[in-house]
Coordinates of C-alpha atoms and ligand atoms in Angstrom, one line a residue:
M1 CA 15.2 -29.0 19.7
D2 CA 15.5 -29.4 16.0
R3 CA 17.8 -32.1 14.8
G4 CA 21.3 -30.7 14.4
I5 CA 21.5 -28.0 11.8
V6 CA 24.0 -27.3 9.2
A7 CA 23.3 -24.0 7.4
G8 CA 24.9 -22.8 4.3
N9 CA 25.2 -19.1 3.7
W10 CA 26.0 -18.6 0.0
K11 CA 26.3 -14.8 0.4
M12 CA 26.4 -13.2 -3.1
H13 CA 27.3 -16.2 -5.0
G14 CA 25.5 -18.6 -7.3
S15 CA 23.7 -18.8 -10.6
R16 CA 21.1 -21.1 -12.1
Q17 CA 23.8 -23.4 -13.5
F18 CA 25.6 -23.4 -10.1
I19 CA 22.3 -24.4 -8.6
V20 CA 21.7 -27.2 -10.9
D21 CA 25.2 -28.7 -10.3
Y22 CA 25.0 -28.2 -6.5
V23 CA 21.7 -29.9 -6.1
D24 CA 22.9 -32.9 -8.2
T25 CA 25.9 -33.3 -5.9
L26 CA 24.0 -32.7 -2.8
G27 CA 21.2 -35.2 -3.7
A28 CA 23.8 -37.9 -4.4
A29 CA 25.7 -37.3 -1.2
V30 CA 22.6 -37.0 1.0
Q31 CA 21.0 -40.1 -0.3
D32 CA 24.2 -42.1 0.3
Q33 CA 24.5 -41.1 3.9
S34 CA 21.0 -40.6 5.3
L35 CA 22.4 -38.1 7.7
P36 CA 20.3 -37.1 10.9
V37 CA 21.0 -33.5 10.2
G38 CA 18.7 -30.7 8.9
F39 CA 20.2 -28.6 6.1
V40 CA 19.2 -25.0 5.6
L41 CA 20.5 -23.2 2.5
F42 CA 20.6 -19.4 2.3
P43 CA 21.0 -18.4 -1.5
P44 CA 20.6 -14.9 -2.7
A45 CA 16.9 -14.1 -2.6
G46 CA 16.5 -13.9 -6.3
Y47 CA 17.3 -17.7 -6.5
L48 CA 15.2 -19.0 -3.7
E49 CA 12.3 -20.1 -6.1
F50 CA 14.7 -21.8 -8.6
L51 CA 16.5 -23.5 -5.8
A52 CA 13.2 -24.7 -4.2
R53 CA 12.1 -26.3 -7.5
S54 CA 15.4 -27.8 -8.1
L55 CA 15.5 -29.5 -4.6
D56 CA 11.8 -30.7 -5.0
E57 CA 12.7 -32.2 -8.4
R58 CA 15.3 -34.4 -6.6
D59 CA 13.2 -35.1 -3.6
L60 CA 15.3 -33.2 -1.4
S61 CA 12.7 -30.8 0.1
S62 CA 12.4 -32.6 3.4
A63 CA 16.1 -32.8 3.8
V64 CA 17.0 -29.2 2.9
S65 CA 15.1 -26.1 4.1
L66 CA 15.6 -22.7 2.5
G67 CA 16.3 -19.3 4.0
A68 CA 16.8 -15.8 3.0
Q69 CA 19.9 -13.6 3.8
N70 CA 18.0 -10.5 5.0
L71 CA 14.5 -8.9 5.0
H72 CA 13.0 -5.5 5.2
P73 CA 11.1 -4.8 8.5
E74 CA 7.9 -3.6 6.7
S75 CA 5.6 -6.1 4.9
E76 CA 5.2 -3.8 1.9
G77 CA 5.7 -0.3 0.8
A78 CA 7.8 2.3 -1.0
Y79 CA 11.2 0.7 -0.2
T80 CA 12.9 0.4 -3.5
G81 CA 15.3 -2.7 -3.7
E82 CA 13.9 -4.2 -0.7
M83 CA 12.1 -7.6 0.1
S84 CA 9.8 -8.2 2.9
G85 CA 9.7 -11.5 5.0
E86 CA 6.2 -12.1 3.4
M87 CA 7.7 -12.1 0.0
L88 CA 10.5 -14.3 0.9
K89 CA 8.1 -16.8 2.4
D90 CA 6.1 -16.7 -0.9
L91 CA 9.3 -17.6 -2.7
G92 CA 10.0 -20.7 -0.5
A93 CA 11.9 -19.3 2.5
L94 CA 11.3 -20.9 5.9
W95 CA 14.2 -19.3 7.6
V96 CA 15.9 -15.9 7.5
L97 CA 19.4 -14.7 8.6
I98 CA 19.0 -11.8 11.0
G99 CA 22.0 -9.5 11.9
H100 CA 24.7 -11.2 10.0
S101 CA 28.0 -9.3 10.7
E102 CA 28.4 -8.4 7.1
R103 CA 24.9 -6.5 7.3
R104 CA 25.9 -5.1 10.6
E105 CA 29.1 -3.8 8.9
Y106 CA 28.2 -2.9 5.3
A107 CA 24.5 -2.0 5.7
A108 CA 25.2 -0.3 9.3
E109 CA 22.4 -2.5 10.9
T110 CA 22.2 -1.6 14.6
N111 CA 21.0 -3.8 17.4
E112 CA 17.6 -2.0 17.3
L113 CA 17.3 -2.6 13.6
V114 CA 18.2 -6.3 14.0
A115 CA 15.5 -6.5 16.6
E116 CA 12.9 -5.0 14.3
K117 CA 13.8 -7.4 11.6
F118 CA 13.6 -10.3 14.1
S119 CA 10.1 -9.3 14.9
A120 CA 9.3 -8.9 11.1
A121 CA 10.6 -12.5 10.7
L122 CA 8.1 -13.8 13.1
R123 CA 5.2 -11.6 11.7
A124 CA 5.8 -13.3 8.3
G125 CA 6.0 -16.8 9.7
L126 CA 9.7 -17.2 9.2
K127 CA 12.2 -18.8 11.5
P128 CA 15.0 -16.3 12.4
L129 CA 18.6 -17.3 12.7
L130 CA 19.9 -14.5 14.8
C131 CA 23.6 -13.9 14.3
I132 CA 25.6 -12.4 17.1
G133 CA 29.4 -12.1 17.8
E134 CA 32.2 -9.7 18.7
T135 CA 34.8 -8.1 16.5
E136 CA 38.6 -8.7 17.0
V137 CA 39.0 -5.3 18.8
E138 CA 36.1 -6.2 21.2
R139 CA 37.7 -9.7 21.9
E140 CA 41.0 -8.2 22.5
S141 CA 39.7 -5.6 24.8
G142 CA 37.9 -8.3 26.9
S143 CA 34.3 -7.2 26.0
A144 CA 33.2 -10.2 23.9
A145 CA 30.7 -11.4 26.5
E146 CA 29.2 -8.0 27.0
I147 CA 28.8 -7.4 23.2
V148 CA 27.1 -10.7 22.7
T149 CA 24.8 -10.3 25.7
A150 CA 23.8 -6.8 24.5
Q151 CA 23.1 -8.1 21.0
L152 CA 20.9 -10.9 22.5
D153 CA 19.2 -8.5 25.0
S154 CA 18.1 -6.1 22.5
V155 CA 16.0 -8.8 20.6
V156 CA 14.5 -9.9 23.9
S157 CA 13.6 -6.6 25.1
Y158 CA 11.9 -5.8 21.6
C159 CA 10.4 -9.1 20.9
G160 CA 10.1 -10.9 24.2
T161 CA 11.6 -14.0 25.5
D162 CA 9.3 -16.5 23.9
A163 CA 10.3 -15.1 20.5
L164 CA 13.8 -16.8 20.6
S165 CA 12.1 -20.1 20.8
Q166 CA 10.9 -19.7 17.3
G167 CA 14.3 -19.7 15.6
A168 CA 18.0 -20.4 16.3
I169 CA 21.1 -18.3 17.3
A170 CA 24.4 -18.3 15.5
Y171 CA 27.4 -17.3 17.5
E172 CA 29.8 -15.9 14.8
P173 CA 32.9 -14.1 16.0
V174 CA 33.3 -11.4 13.3
W175 CA 37.1 -12.0 13.2
A176 CA 36.6 -15.5 12.1
I177 CA 34.1 -15.0 9.3
G178 CA 35.7 -15.4 5.9
T179 CA 39.2 -15.0 7.3
G180 CA 40.2 -18.7 7.7
K181 CA 40.7 -17.9 11.4
T182 CA 38.5 -20.2 13.5
A183 CA 37.7 -19.8 17.2
T184 CA 39.3 -22.8 19.1
P185 CA 36.8 -25.3 20.2
A186 CA 37.3 -24.1 23.8
M187 CA 36.7 -20.5 22.9
A188 CA 33.6 -21.3 20.9
G189 CA 32.4 -23.6 23.6
E190 CA 32.8 -20.9 26.3
M191 CA 30.9 -18.3 24.4
H192 CA 28.1 -20.9 23.4
G193 CA 27.9 -21.8 27.2
L194 CA 27.5 -18.1 28.0
I195 CA 24.8 -17.6 25.5
R196 CA 23.0 -20.9 26.9
D197 CA 23.3 -19.4 30.4
E198 CA 21.7 -16.1 29.2
L199 CA 18.8 -18.2 27.8
R200 CA 18.7 -20.2 31.1
Q201 CA 18.3 -17.2 33.1
R202 CA 15.1 -16.3 31.2
S203 CA 13.8 -19.8 31.0
A204 CA 15.2 -23.2 31.4
E205 CA 12.9 -24.7 28.7
L206 CA 14.0 -22.0 26.3
A207 CA 17.7 -22.7 27.0
E208 CA 17.0 -26.5 25.9
Q209 CA 14.8 -25.5 22.9
V210 CA 16.9 -23.0 21.0
P211 CA 19.6 -24.5 18.7
L212 CA 23.1 -22.6 19.1
L213 CA 25.1 -22.7 15.9
Y214 CA 28.8 -21.9 15.5
G215 CA 29.9 -19.9 12.5
G216 CA 33.3 -18.7 11.3
S217 CA 35.5 -20.5 8.9
V218 CA 33.9 -23.8 9.7
K219 CA 35.5 -26.7 7.4
S220 CA 35.4 -30.5 7.5
D221 CA 38.7 -30.4 9.1
N222 CA 37.8 -28.3 12.1
A223 CA 34.1 -29.2 12.5
T224 CA 34.4 -32.4 14.5
A225 CA 36.2 -30.5 17.4
L226 CA 33.9 -27.8 17.3
F227 CA 30.7 -29.9 17.2
A228 CA 32.0 -32.0 20.1
E229 CA 31.5 -29.0 22.4
T230 CA 28.3 -29.5 24.6
D231 CA 26.6 -26.2 23.7
I232 CA 27.3 -26.2 19.9
D233 CA 24.3 -27.8 18.2
G234 CA 25.5 -27.2 14.5
G235 CA 27.0 -24.8 12.2
L236 CA 26.6 -21.7 10.0
V237 CA 28.9 -22.1 7.1
G238 CA 29.7 -19.5 4.6
G239 CA 32.7 -20.2 2.1
A240 CA 32.7 -23.9 2.5
S241 CA 28.9 -24.2 1.9
L242 CA 29.6 -23.2 -1.7
T243 CA 30.9 -26.7 -2.4
A244 CA 28.1 -29.4 -1.8
V245 CA 30.5 -32.1 -1.0
D246 CA 32.1 -29.9 1.7
L247 CA 28.9 -29.0 3.3
V248 CA 27.9 -32.6 3.5
A249 CA 31.3 -33.5 4.9
I250 CA 30.8 -30.9 7.6
A251 CA 27.4 -32.4 8.4
R252 CA 28.9 -35.8 8.9
C253 CA 31.0 -34.3 11.6
L254 CA 27.9 -33.5 13.4
A255 CA 26.1 -36.8 12.9
Ligands
PEP301 C1 29.1 -16.7 7.4 O1 29.0 -16.2 6.3 O2 28.1 -16.7 8.3 C2 30.3 -17.4 7.6 C3 30.4 -18.2 8.8 O3 31.4 -17.4 6.8 P1 32.6 -18.3 6.6 O4 32.2 -19.8 6.9 O5 33.2 -18.2 5.3 O6 33.5 -17.8 7.7

């Protein structure tokens, strides 16, 4: 398995000046602490190249990988406003978020489209970070496990079991994203255990290989307890990742 991963999803935030300041702070913090953690940053796609160059100038390219927040399933064509995995790779992305709940909600991405995008990521040579998780209504109705299993199953049926070994999975309960509500460590640990078991039923090797990240209002003051759960291998962090010092503080909880 990859070293523990701490991923930062910037969503639709950032600017060139933001990146210059962020990389300066991150550089100082990472060099001070030599953390055994792999960072992945997901900026808006238009900033990938600028961020890649800024990280390179500070010798941070080996500590920090880059990812895109979305891709189009085709490699090119008449799809105005879209970007393909191949283009994102060309701009410096190594990873891509697939099926983030904000895309499932605002861009009406279905499990079927998510599976196509997962496959497109692999075709482009990108590592997919598959986001799965239930809504509040689904949790309250007792169907969280069923929803998460169906989200995973649709990728496996479309792409095959081995495809999962190429990336990572983030369990992100939708009700915890950007809300300040966090799953309790026990609740998150239980869902991660379920996902690990789902993988194990397909292949024991796969279950050991695939990093499982928790996402949903992770902060430095709740990360230690979350990361202490056996099946949580890292975090996908939204809001708190916009402050480099906070992201590093979260990574310290994993180290
Ligand atoms: C996310 O965007 O994936 C996320 C987990 O956001 P936040 O940390 O702000 O809840």
